[in-house]
PDB file of C-alpha atoms in Angstrom:
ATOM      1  CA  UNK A 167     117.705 116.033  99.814  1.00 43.00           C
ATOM      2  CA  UNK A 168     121.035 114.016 100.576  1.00 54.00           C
ATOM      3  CA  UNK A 169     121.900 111.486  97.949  1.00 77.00           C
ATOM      4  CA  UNK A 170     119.116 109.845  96.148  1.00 92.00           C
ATOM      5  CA  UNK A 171     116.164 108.166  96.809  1.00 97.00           C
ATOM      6  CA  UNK A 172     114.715 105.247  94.652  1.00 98.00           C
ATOM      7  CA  UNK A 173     111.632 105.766  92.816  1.00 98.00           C
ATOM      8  CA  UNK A 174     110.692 102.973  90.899  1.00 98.00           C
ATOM      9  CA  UNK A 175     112.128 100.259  87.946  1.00 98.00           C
ATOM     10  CA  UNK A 176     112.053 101.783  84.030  1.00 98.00           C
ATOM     11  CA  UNK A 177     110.494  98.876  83.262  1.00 98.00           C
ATOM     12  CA  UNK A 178     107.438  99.996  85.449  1.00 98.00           C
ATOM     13  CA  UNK A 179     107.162 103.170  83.663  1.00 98.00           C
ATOM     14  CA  UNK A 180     107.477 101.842  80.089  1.00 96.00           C
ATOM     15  CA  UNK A 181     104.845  99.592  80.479  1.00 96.00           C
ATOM     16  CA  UNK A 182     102.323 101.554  82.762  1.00 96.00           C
ATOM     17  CA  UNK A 183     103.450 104.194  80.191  1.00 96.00           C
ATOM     18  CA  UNK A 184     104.114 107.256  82.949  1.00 97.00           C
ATOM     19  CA  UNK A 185     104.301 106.819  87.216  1.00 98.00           C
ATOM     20  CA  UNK A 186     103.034 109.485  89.435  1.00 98.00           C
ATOM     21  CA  UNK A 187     105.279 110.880  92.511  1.00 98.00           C
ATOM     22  CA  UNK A 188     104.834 113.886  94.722  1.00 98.00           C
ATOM     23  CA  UNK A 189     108.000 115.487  96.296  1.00 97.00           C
ATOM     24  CA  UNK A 190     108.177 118.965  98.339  1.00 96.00           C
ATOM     25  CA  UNK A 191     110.277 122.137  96.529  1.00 94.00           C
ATOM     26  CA  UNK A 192     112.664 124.225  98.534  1.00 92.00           C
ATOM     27  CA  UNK A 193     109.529 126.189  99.450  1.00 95.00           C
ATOM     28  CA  UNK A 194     107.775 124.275 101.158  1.00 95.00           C
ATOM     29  CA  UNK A 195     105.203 123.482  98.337  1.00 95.00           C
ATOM     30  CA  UNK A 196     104.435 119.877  97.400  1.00 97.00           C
ATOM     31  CA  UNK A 197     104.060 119.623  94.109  1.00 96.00           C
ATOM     32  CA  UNK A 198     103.717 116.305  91.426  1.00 97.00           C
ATOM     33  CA  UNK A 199     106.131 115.492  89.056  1.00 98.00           C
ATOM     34  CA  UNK A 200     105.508 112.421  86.669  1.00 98.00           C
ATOM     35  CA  UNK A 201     107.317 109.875  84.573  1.00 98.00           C
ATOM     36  CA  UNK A 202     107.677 109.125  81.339  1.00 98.00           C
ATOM     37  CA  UNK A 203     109.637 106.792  78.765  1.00 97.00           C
ATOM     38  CA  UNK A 204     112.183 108.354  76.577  1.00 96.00           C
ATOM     39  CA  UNK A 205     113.351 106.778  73.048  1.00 92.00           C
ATOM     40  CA  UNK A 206     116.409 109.220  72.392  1.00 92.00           C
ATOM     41  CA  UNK A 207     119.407 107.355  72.579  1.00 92.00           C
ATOM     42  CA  UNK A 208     121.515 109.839  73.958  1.00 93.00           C
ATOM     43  CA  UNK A 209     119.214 110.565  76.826  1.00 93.00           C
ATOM     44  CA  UNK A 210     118.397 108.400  80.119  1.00 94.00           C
ATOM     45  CA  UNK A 211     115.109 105.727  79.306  1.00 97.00           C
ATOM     46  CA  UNK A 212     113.161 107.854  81.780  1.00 97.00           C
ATOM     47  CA  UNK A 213     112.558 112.044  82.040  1.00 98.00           C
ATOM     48  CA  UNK A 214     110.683 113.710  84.925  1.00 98.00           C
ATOM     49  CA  UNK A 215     108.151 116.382  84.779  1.00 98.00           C
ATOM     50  CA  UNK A 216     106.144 118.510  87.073  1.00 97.00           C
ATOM     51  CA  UNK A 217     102.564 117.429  86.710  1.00 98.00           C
ATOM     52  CA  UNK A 218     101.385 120.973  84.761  1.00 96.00           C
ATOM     53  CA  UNK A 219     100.692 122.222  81.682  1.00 96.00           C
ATOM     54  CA  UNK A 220     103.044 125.333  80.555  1.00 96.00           C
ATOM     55  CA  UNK A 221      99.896 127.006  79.904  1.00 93.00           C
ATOM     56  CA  UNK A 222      97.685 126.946  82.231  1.00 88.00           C
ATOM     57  CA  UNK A 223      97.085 125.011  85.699  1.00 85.00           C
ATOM     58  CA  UNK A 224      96.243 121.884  83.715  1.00 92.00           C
ATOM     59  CA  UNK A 225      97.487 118.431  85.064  1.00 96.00           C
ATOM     60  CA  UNK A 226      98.813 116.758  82.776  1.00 97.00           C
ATOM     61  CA  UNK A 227      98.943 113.716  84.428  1.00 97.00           C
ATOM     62  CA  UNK A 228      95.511 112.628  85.862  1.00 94.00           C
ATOM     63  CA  UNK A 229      94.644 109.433  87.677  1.00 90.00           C
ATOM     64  CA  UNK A 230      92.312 107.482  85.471  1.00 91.00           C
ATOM     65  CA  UNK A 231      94.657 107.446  82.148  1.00 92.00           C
ATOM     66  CA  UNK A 232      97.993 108.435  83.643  1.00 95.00           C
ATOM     67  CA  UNK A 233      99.676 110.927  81.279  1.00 97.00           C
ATOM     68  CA  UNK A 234      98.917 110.422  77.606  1.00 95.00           C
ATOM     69  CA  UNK A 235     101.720 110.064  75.877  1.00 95.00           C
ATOM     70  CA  UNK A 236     101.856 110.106  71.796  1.00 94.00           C
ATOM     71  CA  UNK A 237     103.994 109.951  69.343  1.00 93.00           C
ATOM     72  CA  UNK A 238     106.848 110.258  71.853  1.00 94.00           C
ATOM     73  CA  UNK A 239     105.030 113.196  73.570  1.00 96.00           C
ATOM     74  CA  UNK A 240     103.093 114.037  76.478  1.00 97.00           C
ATOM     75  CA  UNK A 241      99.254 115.605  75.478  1.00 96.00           C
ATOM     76  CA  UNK A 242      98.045 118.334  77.694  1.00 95.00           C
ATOM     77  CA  UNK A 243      94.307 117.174  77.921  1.00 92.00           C
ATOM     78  CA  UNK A 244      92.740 120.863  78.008  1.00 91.00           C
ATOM     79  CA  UNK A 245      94.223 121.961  74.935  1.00 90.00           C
ATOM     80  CA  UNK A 246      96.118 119.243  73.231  1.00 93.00           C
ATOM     81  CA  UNK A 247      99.782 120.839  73.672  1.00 95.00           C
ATOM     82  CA  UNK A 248     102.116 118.106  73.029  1.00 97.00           C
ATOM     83  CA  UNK A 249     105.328 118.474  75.067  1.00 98.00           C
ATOM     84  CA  UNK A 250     108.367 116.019  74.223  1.00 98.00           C
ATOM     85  CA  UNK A 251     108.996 113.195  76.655  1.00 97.00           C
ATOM     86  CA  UNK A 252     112.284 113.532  76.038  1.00 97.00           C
ATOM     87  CA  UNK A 253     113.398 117.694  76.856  1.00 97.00           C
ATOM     88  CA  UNK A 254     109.788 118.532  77.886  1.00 98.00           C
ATOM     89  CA  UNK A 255     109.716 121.450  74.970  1.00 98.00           C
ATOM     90  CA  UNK A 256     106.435 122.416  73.143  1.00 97.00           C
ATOM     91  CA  UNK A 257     106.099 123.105  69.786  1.00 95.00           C
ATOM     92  CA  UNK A 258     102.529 123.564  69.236  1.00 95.00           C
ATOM     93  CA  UNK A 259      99.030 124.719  70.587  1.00 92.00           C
ATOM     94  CA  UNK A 260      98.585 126.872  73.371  1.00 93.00           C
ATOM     95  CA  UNK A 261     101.574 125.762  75.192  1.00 94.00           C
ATOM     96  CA  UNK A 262     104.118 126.149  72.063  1.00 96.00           C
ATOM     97  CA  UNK A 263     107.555 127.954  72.819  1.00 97.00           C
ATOM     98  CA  UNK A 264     107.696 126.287  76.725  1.00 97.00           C
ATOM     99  CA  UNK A 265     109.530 123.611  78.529  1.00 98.00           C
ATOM    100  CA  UNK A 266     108.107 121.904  81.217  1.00 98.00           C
ATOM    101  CA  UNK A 267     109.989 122.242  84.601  1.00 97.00           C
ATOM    102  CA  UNK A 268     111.573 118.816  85.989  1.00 96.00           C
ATOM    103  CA  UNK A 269     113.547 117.425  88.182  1.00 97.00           C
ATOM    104  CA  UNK A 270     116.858 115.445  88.521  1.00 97.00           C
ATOM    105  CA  UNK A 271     116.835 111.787  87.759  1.00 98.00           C
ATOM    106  CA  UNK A 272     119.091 109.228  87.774  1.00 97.00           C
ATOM    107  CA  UNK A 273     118.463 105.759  86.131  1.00 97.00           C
ATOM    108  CA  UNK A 274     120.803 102.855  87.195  1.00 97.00           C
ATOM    109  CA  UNK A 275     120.887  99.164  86.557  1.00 97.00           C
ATOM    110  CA  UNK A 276     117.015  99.948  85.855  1.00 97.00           C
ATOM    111  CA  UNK A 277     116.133 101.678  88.795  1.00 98.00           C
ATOM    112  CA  UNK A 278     115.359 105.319  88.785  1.00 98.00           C
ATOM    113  CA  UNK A 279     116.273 107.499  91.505  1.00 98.00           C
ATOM    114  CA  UNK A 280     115.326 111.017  92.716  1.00 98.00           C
ATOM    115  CA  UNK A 281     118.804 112.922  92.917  1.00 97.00           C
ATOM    116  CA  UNK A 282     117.449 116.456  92.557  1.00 97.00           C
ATOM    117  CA  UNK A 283     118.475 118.821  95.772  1.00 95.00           C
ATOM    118  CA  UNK A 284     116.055 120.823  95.664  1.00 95.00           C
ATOM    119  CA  UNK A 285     113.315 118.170  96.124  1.00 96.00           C
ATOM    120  CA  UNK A 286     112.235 116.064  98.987  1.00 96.00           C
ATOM    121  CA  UNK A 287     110.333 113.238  98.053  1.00 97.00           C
ATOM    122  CA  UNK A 288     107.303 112.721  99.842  1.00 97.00           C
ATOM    123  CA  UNK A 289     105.610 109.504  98.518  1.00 97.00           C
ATOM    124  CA  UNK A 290     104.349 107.280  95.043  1.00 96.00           C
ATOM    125  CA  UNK A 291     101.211 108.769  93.611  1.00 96.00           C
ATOM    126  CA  UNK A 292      99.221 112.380  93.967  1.00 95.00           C
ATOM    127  CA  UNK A 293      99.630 114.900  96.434  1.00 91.00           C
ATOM    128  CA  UNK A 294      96.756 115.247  99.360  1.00 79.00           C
ATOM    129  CA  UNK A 295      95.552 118.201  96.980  1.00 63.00           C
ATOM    130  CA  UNK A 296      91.903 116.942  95.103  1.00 52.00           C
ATOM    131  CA  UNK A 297      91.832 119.816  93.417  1.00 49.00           C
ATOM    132  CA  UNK A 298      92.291 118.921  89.732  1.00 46.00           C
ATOM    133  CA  UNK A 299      92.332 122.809  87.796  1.00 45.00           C
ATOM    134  CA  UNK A 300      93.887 124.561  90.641  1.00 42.00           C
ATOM    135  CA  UNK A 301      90.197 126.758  91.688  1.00 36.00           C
ATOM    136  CA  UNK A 302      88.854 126.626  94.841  1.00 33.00           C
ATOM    137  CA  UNK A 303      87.316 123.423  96.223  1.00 37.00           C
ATOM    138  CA  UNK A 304      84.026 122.643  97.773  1.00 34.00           C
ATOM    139  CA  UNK A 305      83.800 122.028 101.568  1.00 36.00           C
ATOM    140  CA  UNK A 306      80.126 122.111 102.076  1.00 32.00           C
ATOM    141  CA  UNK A 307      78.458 118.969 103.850  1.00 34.00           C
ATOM    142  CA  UNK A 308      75.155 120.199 103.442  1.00 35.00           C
ATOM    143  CA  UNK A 309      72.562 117.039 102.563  1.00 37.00           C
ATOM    144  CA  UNK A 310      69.144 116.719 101.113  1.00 33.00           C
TER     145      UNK A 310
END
């Protein structure tokens, strides 16, 4: 990716809470990443995290809620992991001792930007992928 590309405002994620984006790795792979609010100081307002759990192949960010964020963490739904918003680290559950992979943001004059190069971002919201725990996926069309 050359230069950045805008994402979306910080004030969109704080008050939808976290903001869904899917963006292709230097593999070829699309993958989601999310956003959430951060409340250190010495940190940007806004962190970015691929959409899994540490654990297992658990989004962590799902449609219907977003991603639940507590206490200034993010709660893996399987398990109840709770990953900082803020450095993405896990101390507890079945994810504890991890870091959740993100990418490179940039927030400026309230606008965050996609400035990772090793990321291509592809568009707002979930990838084309339906498949919420990573297994296979039904494609019968058989009716009744």
């Amino acid at each position: 990716m050359a230069g950045r590309y805008r994402l979306t405002s910080v004030e969109t994620v704080e008050s939808e809470g976290s903001w869904l984006f899917t963006a292709r790795d230097q593999h070829g792979n699309d993958e989601e990443f999310f956003l959430v609010p951060c409340a250190d100081e010495d940190r940007p307002p806004v962190e970015a995290w691929r959409n899994r759990c540490t654990h297992e192949n658990q989004r962590l960010y799902r449609e219907d809620v977003g991603a639940i964020v507590r206490d200034g963490g993010v709660v893996c739904p399987k398990h109840g992991s709770m990953f900082d918003s803020c450095s993405g680290y896990c101390d507890n559950g079945e994810a504890a001792d991890t870091t959740l992979p993100g990418v490179e943001i940039d927030v400026d004059d309230g606008q965050v930007y996609l400035v990772d190069d090793d990321v291509t971002f592809l568009r707002a919201g979930p990838s084309r992928d339906d498949d919420d725990d990573g297994g296979p996926s039904s494609t019968s069309h058989l009716q009744l």
